[in-house]
PDB file of C-alpha atoms in Angstrom:
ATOM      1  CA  UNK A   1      31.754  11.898 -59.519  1.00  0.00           C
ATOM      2  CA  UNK A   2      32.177   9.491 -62.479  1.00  0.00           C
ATOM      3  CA  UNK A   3      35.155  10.953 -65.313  1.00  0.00           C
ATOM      4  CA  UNK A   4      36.202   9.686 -68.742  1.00  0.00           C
ATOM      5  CA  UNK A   5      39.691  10.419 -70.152  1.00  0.00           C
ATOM      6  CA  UNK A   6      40.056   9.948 -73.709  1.00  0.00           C
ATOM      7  CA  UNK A   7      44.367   9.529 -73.424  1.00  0.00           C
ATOM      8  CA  UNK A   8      44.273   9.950 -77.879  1.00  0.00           C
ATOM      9  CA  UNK A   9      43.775  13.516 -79.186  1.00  0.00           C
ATOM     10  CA  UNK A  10      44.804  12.642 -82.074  1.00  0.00           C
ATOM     11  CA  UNK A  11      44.739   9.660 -84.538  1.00  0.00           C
ATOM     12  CA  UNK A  12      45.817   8.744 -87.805  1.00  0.00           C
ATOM     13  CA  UNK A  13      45.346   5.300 -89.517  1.00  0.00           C
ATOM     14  CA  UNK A  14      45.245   3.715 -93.145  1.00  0.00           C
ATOM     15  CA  UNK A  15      42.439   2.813 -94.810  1.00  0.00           C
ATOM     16  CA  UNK A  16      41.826  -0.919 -94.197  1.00  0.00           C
ATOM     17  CA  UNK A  17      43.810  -0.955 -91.057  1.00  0.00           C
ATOM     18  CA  UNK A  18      42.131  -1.895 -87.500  1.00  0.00           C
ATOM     19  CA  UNK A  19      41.510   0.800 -85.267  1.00  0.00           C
ATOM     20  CA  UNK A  20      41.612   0.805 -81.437  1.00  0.00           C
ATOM     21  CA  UNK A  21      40.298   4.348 -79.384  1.00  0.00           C
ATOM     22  CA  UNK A  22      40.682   4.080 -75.924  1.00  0.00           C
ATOM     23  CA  UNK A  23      38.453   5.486 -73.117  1.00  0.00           C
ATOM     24  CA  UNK A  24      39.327   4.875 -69.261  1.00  0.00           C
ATOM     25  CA  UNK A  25      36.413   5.931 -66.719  1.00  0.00           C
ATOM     26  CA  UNK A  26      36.422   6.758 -63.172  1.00  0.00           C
ATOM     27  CA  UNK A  27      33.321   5.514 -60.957  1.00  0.00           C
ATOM     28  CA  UNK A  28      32.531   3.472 -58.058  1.00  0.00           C
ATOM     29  CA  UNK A  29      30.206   1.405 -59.114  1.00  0.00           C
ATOM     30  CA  UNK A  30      29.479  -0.085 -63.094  1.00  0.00           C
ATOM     31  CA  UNK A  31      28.558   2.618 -64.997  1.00  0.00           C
ATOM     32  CA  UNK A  32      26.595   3.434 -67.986  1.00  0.00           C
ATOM     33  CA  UNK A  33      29.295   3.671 -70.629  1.00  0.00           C
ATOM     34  CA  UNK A  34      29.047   5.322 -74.542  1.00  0.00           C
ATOM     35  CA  UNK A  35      30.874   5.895 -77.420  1.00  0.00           C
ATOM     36  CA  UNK A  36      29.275   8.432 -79.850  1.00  0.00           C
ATOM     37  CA  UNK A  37      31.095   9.672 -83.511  1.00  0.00           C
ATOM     38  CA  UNK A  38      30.928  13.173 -84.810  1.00  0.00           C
ATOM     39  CA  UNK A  39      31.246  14.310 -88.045  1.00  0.00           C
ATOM     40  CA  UNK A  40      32.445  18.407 -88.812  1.00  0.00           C
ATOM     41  CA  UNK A  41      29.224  20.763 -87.750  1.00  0.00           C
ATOM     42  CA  UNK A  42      27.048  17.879 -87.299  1.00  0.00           C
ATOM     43  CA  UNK A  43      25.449  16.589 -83.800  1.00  0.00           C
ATOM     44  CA  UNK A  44      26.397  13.290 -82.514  1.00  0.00           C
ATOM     45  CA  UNK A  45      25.288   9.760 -83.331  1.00  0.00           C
ATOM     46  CA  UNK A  46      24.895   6.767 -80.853  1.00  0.00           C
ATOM     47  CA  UNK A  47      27.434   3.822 -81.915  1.00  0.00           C
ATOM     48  CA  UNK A  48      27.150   1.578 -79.087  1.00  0.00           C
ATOM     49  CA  UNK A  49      26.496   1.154 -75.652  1.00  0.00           C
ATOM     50  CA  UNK A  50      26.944  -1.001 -72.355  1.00  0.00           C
ATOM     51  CA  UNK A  51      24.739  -0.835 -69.638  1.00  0.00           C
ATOM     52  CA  UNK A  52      25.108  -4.732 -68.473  1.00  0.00           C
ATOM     53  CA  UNK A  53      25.937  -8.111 -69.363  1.00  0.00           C
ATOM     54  CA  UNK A  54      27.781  -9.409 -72.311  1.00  0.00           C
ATOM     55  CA  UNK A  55      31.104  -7.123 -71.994  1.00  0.00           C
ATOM     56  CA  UNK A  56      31.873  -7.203 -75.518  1.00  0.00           C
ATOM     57  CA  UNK A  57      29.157  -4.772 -76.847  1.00  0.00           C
ATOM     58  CA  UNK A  58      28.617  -4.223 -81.057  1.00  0.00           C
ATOM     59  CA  UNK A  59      27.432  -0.728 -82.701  1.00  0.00           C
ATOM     60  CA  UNK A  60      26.704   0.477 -85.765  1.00  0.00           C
ATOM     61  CA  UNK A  61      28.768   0.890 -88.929  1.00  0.00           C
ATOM     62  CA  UNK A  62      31.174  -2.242 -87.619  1.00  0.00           C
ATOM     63  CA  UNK A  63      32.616  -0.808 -84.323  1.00  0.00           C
ATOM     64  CA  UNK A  64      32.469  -2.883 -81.272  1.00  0.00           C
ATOM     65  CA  UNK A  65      33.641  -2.231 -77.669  1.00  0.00           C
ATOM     66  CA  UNK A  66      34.581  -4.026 -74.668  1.00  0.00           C
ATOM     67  CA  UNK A  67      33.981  -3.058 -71.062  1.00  0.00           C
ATOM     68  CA  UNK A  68      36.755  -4.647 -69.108  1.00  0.00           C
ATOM     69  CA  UNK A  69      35.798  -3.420 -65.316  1.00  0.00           C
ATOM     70  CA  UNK A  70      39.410  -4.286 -64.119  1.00  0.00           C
ATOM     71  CA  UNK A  71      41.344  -2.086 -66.656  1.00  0.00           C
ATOM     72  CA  UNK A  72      38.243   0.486 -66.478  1.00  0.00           C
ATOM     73  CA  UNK A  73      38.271   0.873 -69.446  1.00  0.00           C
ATOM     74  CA  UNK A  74      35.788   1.082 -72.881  1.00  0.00           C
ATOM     75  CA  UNK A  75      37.596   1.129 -75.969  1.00  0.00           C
ATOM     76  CA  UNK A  76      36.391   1.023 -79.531  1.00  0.00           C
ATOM     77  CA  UNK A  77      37.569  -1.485 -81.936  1.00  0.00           C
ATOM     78  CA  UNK A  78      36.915  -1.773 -85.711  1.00  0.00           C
ATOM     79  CA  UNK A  79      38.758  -4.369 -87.903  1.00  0.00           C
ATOM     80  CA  UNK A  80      39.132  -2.294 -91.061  1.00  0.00           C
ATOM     81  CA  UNK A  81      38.611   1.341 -91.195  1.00  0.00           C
ATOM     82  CA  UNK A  82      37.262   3.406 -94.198  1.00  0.00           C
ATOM     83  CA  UNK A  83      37.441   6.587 -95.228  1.00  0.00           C
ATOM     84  CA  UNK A  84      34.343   7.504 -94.184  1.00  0.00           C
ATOM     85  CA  UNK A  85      34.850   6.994 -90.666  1.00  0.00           C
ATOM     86  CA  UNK A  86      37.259  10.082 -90.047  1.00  0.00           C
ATOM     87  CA  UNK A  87      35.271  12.072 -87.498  1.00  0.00           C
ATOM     88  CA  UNK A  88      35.377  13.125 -83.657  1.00  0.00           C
ATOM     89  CA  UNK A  89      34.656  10.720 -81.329  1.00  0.00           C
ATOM     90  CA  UNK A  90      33.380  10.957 -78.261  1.00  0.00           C
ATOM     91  CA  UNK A  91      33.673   8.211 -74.601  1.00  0.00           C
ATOM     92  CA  UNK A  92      30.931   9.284 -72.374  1.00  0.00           C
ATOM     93  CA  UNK A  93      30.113   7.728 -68.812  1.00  0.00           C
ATOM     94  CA  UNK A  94      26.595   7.769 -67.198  1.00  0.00           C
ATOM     95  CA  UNK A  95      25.824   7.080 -63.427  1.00  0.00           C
ATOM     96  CA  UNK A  96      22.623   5.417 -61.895  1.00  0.00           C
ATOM     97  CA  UNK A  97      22.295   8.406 -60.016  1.00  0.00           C
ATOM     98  CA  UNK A  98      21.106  10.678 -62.678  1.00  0.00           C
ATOM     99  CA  UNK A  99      20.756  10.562 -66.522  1.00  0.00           C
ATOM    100  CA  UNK A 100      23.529  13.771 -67.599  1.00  0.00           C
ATOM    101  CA  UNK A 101      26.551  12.277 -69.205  1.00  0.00           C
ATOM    102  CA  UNK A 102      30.586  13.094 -68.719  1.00  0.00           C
ATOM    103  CA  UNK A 103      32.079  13.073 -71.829  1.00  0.00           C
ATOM    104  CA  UNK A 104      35.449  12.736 -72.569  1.00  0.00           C
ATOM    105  CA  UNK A 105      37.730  15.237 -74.548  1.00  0.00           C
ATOM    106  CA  UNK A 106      37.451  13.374 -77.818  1.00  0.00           C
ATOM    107  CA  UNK A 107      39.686  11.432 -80.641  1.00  0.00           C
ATOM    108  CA  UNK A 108      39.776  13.020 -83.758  1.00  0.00           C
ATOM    109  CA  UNK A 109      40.615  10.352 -85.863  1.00  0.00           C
ATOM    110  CA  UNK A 110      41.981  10.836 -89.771  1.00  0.00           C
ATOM    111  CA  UNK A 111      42.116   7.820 -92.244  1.00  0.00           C
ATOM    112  CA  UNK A 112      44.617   8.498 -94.811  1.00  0.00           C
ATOM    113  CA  UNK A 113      44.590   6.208 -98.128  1.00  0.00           C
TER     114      UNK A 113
ATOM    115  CA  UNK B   1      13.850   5.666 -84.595  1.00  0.00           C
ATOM    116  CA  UNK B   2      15.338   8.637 -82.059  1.00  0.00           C
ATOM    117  CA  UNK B   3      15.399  11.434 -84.044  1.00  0.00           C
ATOM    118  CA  UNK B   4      16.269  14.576 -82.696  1.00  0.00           C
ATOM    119  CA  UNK B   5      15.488  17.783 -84.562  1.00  0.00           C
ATOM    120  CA  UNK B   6      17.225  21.156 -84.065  1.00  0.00           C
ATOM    121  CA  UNK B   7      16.121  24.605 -85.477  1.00  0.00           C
ATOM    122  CA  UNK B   8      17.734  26.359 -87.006  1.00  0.00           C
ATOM    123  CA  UNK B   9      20.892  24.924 -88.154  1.00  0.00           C
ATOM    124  CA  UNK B  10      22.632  28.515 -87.638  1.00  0.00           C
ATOM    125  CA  UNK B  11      21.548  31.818 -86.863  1.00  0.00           C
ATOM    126  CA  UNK B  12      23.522  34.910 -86.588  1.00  0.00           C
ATOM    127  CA  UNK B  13      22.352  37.913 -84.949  1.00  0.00           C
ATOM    128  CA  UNK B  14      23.530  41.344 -83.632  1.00  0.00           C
ATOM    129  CA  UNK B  15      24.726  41.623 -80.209  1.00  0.00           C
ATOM    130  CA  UNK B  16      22.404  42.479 -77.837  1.00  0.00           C
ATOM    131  CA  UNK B  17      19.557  40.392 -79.042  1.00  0.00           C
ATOM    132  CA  UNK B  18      17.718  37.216 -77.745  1.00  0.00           C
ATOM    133  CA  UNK B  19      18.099  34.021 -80.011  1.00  0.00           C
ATOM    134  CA  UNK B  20      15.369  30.897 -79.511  1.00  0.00           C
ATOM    135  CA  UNK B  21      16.589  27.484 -80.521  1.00  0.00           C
ATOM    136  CA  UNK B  22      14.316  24.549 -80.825  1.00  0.00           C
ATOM    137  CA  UNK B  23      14.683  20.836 -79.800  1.00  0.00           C
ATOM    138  CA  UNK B  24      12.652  18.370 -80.478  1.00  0.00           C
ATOM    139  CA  UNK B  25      12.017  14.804 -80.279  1.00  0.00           C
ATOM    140  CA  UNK B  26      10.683  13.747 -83.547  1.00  0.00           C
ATOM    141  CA  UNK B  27       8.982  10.095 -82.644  1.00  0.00           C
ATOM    142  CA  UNK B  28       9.419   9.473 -79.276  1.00  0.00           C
ATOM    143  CA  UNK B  29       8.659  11.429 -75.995  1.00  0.00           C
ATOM    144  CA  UNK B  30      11.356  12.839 -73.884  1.00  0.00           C
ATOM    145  CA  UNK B  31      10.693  13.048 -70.212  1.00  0.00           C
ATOM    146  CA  UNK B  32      14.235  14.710 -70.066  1.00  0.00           C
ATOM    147  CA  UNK B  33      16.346  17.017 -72.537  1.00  0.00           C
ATOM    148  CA  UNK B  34      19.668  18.139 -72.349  1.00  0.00           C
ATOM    149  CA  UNK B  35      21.634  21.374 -73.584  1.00  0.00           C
ATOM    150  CA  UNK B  36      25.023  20.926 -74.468  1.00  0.00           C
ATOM    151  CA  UNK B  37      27.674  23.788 -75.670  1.00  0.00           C
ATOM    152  CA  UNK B  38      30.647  22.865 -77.893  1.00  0.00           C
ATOM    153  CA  UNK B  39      33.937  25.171 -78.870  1.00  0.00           C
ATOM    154  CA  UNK B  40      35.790  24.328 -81.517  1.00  0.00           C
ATOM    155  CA  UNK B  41      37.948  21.111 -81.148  1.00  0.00           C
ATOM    156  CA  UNK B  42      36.597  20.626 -77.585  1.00  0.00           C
ATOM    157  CA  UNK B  43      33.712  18.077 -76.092  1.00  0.00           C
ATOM    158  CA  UNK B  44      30.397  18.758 -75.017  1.00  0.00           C
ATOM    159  CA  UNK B  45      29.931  20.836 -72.413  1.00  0.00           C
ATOM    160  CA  UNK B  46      26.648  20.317 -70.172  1.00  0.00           C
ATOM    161  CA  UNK B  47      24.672  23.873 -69.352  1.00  0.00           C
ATOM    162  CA  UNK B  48      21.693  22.619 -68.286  1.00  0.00           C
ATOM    163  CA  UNK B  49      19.002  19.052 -67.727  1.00  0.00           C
ATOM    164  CA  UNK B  50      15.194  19.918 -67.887  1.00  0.00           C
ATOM    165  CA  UNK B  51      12.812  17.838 -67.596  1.00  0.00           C
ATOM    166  CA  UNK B  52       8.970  18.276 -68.951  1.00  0.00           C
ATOM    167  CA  UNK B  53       7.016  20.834 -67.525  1.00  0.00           C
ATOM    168  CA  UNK B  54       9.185  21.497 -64.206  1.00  0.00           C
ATOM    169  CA  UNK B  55      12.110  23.860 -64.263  1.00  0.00           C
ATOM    170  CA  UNK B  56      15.470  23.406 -66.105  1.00  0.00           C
ATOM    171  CA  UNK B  57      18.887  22.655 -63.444  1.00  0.00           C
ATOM    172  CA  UNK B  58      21.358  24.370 -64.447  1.00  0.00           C
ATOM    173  CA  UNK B  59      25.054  23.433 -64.461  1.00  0.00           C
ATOM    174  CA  UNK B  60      27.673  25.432 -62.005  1.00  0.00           C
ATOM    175  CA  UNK B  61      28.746  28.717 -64.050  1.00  0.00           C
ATOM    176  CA  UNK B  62      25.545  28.555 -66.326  1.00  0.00           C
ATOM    177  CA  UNK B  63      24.026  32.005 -66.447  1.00  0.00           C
ATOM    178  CA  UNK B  64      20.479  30.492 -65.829  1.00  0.00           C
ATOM    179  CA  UNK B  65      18.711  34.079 -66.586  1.00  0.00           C
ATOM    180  CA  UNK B  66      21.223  34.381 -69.819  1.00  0.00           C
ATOM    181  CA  UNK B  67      20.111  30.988 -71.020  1.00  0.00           C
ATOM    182  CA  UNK B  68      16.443  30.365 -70.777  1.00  0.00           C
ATOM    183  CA  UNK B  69      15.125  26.887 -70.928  1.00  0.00           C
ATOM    184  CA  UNK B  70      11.886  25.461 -71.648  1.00  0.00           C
ATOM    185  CA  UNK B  71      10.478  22.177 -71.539  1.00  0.00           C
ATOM    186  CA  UNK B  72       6.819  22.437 -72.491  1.00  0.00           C
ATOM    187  CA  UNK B  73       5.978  19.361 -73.704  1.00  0.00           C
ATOM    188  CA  UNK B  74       7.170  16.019 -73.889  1.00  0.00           C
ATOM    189  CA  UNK B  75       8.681  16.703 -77.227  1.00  0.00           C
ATOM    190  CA  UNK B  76      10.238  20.004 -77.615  1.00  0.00           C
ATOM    191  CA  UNK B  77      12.570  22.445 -75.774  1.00  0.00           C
ATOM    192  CA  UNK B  78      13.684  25.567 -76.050  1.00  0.00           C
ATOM    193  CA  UNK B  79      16.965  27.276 -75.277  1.00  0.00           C
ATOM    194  CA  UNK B  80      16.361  31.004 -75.210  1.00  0.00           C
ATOM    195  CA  UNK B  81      19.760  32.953 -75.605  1.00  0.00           C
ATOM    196  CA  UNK B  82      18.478  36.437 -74.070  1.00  0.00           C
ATOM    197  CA  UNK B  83      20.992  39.500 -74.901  1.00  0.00           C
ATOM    198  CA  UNK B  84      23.266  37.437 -76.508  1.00  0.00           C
ATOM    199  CA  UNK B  85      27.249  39.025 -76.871  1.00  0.00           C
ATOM    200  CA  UNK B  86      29.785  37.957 -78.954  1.00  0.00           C
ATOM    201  CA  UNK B  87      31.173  35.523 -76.455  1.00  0.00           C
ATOM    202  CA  UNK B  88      28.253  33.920 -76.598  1.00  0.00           C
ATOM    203  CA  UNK B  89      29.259  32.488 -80.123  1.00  0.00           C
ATOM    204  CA  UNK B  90      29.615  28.844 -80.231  1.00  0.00           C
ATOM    205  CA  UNK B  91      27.557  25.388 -80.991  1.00  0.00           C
ATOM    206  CA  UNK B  92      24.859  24.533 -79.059  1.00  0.00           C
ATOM    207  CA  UNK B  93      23.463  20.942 -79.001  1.00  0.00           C
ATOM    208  CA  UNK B  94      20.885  19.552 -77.190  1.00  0.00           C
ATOM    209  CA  UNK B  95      19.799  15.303 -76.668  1.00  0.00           C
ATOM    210  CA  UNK B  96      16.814  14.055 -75.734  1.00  0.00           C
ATOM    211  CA  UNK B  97      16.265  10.976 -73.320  1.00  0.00           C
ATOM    212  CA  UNK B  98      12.923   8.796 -73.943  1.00  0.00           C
ATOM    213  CA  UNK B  99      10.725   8.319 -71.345  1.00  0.00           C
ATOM    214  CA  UNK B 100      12.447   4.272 -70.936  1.00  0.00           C
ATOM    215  CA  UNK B 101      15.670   3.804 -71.219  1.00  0.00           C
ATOM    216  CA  UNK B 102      18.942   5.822 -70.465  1.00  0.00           C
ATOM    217  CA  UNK B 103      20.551   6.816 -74.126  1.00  0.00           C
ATOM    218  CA  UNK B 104      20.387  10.693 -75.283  1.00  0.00           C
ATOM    219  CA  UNK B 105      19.972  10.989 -78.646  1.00  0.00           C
ATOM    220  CA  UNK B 106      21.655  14.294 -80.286  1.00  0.00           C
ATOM    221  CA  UNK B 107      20.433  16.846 -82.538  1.00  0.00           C
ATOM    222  CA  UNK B 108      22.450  18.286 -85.309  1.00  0.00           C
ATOM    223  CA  UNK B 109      23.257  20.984 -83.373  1.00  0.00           C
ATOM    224  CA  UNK B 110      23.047  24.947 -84.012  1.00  0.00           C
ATOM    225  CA  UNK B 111      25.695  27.253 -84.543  1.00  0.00           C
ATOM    226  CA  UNK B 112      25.378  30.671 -83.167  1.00  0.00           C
ATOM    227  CA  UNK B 113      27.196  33.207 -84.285  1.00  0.00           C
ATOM    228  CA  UNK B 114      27.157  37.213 -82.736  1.00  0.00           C
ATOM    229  CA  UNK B 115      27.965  40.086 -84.090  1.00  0.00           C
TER     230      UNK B 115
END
């Protein structure tokens, strides 16, 4: 059964500084990989995914992420973090098998000024 | 595009009573739904898949005559919290997958508070 382990609890980075969250997966074949933010009492929002191809994947609000199949691993990059991006975020995996994802423990990431 | 509606937001309710939550799939159609349960600082936690019009699978340890799914159409679900305790206090979530593709999209959740 396909895992994701989210290493990061915790987080804390200035405001302007780059930002790296790290996801590792565990599955035997490529999987369907996710990254999804959320914010205190709200749902989560979709900000990127990888089913195939180009490994180096952009999302919303200027995060990108690269699949690198020999590390296993999925991590989100931004180049300058703002404020507004303090919020849980969540790695999920996905198999081909079924639709239901695995989602990792979550980053909760704080952007201090 | 892929909205996902929950209602209500948050309900609280005396223990002992049954609490409906609504999902729905505001412009697309969802051949498969999700219902997710989160406790404070932890992840999602999957109870249960249903897809449209055929009965909901349940995840191990789900209490599948405690928490009542229904998938009547291709654009709402409902997760039907019967006799609800205090325990059974937490945020509930559900996603919605469109009939192509593989991404859930999440509602805003519901918090669910008993008393």
């Amino acid at each position: 059964a396909q895992s994701v382990t989210q290493p990061d609890i915790h987080i804390t980075v200035s405001e302007g500084a780059s930002l790296e969250l790290r996801c590792n997966y565990s599955y035997g074949a490529t999987p369907y990989l996710f990254w999804y933010v959320q914010s205190p009492g709200q749902g989560l929002q979709l900000l990127l995914k990888y089913f195939s191809g180009d490994t180096l994947v952009q999302g919303i609000k200027g995060f990108e992420a690269e699949f690198k199949r020999s590390q296993s691993s999925f991590n989100l990059r931004k180049p300058s973090v703002h404020w507004s991006d303090a919020a849980e975020y969540f790695c999920a995996v996905g198999s081909y098998t079924g639709y239901a994802l695995n989602f990792g423990k979550g980053t909760s990431l704080l952007v201090t000024p | 595009g892929a909205v996902v509606s929950q209602h209500p937001s948050w309900v609280i309710c005396k223990s002992g009573t049954s609490v409906k939550i609504e999902c729905r799939s505001l412009d697309f159609q969802a051949t498969t739904m999700f219902w997710y349960r989160q406790f404070p600082k932890q992840s999602l936690m999957l109870m249960a898949t249903s897809n449209e019009g055929s009965k909901a699978t349940y995840e191990q340890g789900v209490e599948k005559d405690k928490f009542l799914i229904n998938h009547a159409s291709l654009t709402l679900s409902t997760l039907t919290v019967t006799s609800a305790h205090p325990e059974d206090s937490s945020f509930y979530i559900c996603s919605a997958r469109p009939q192509q593709g593989r991404t859930q999209y999440f509602g805003p959740g519901t918090r669910l508070l008993v008393l």
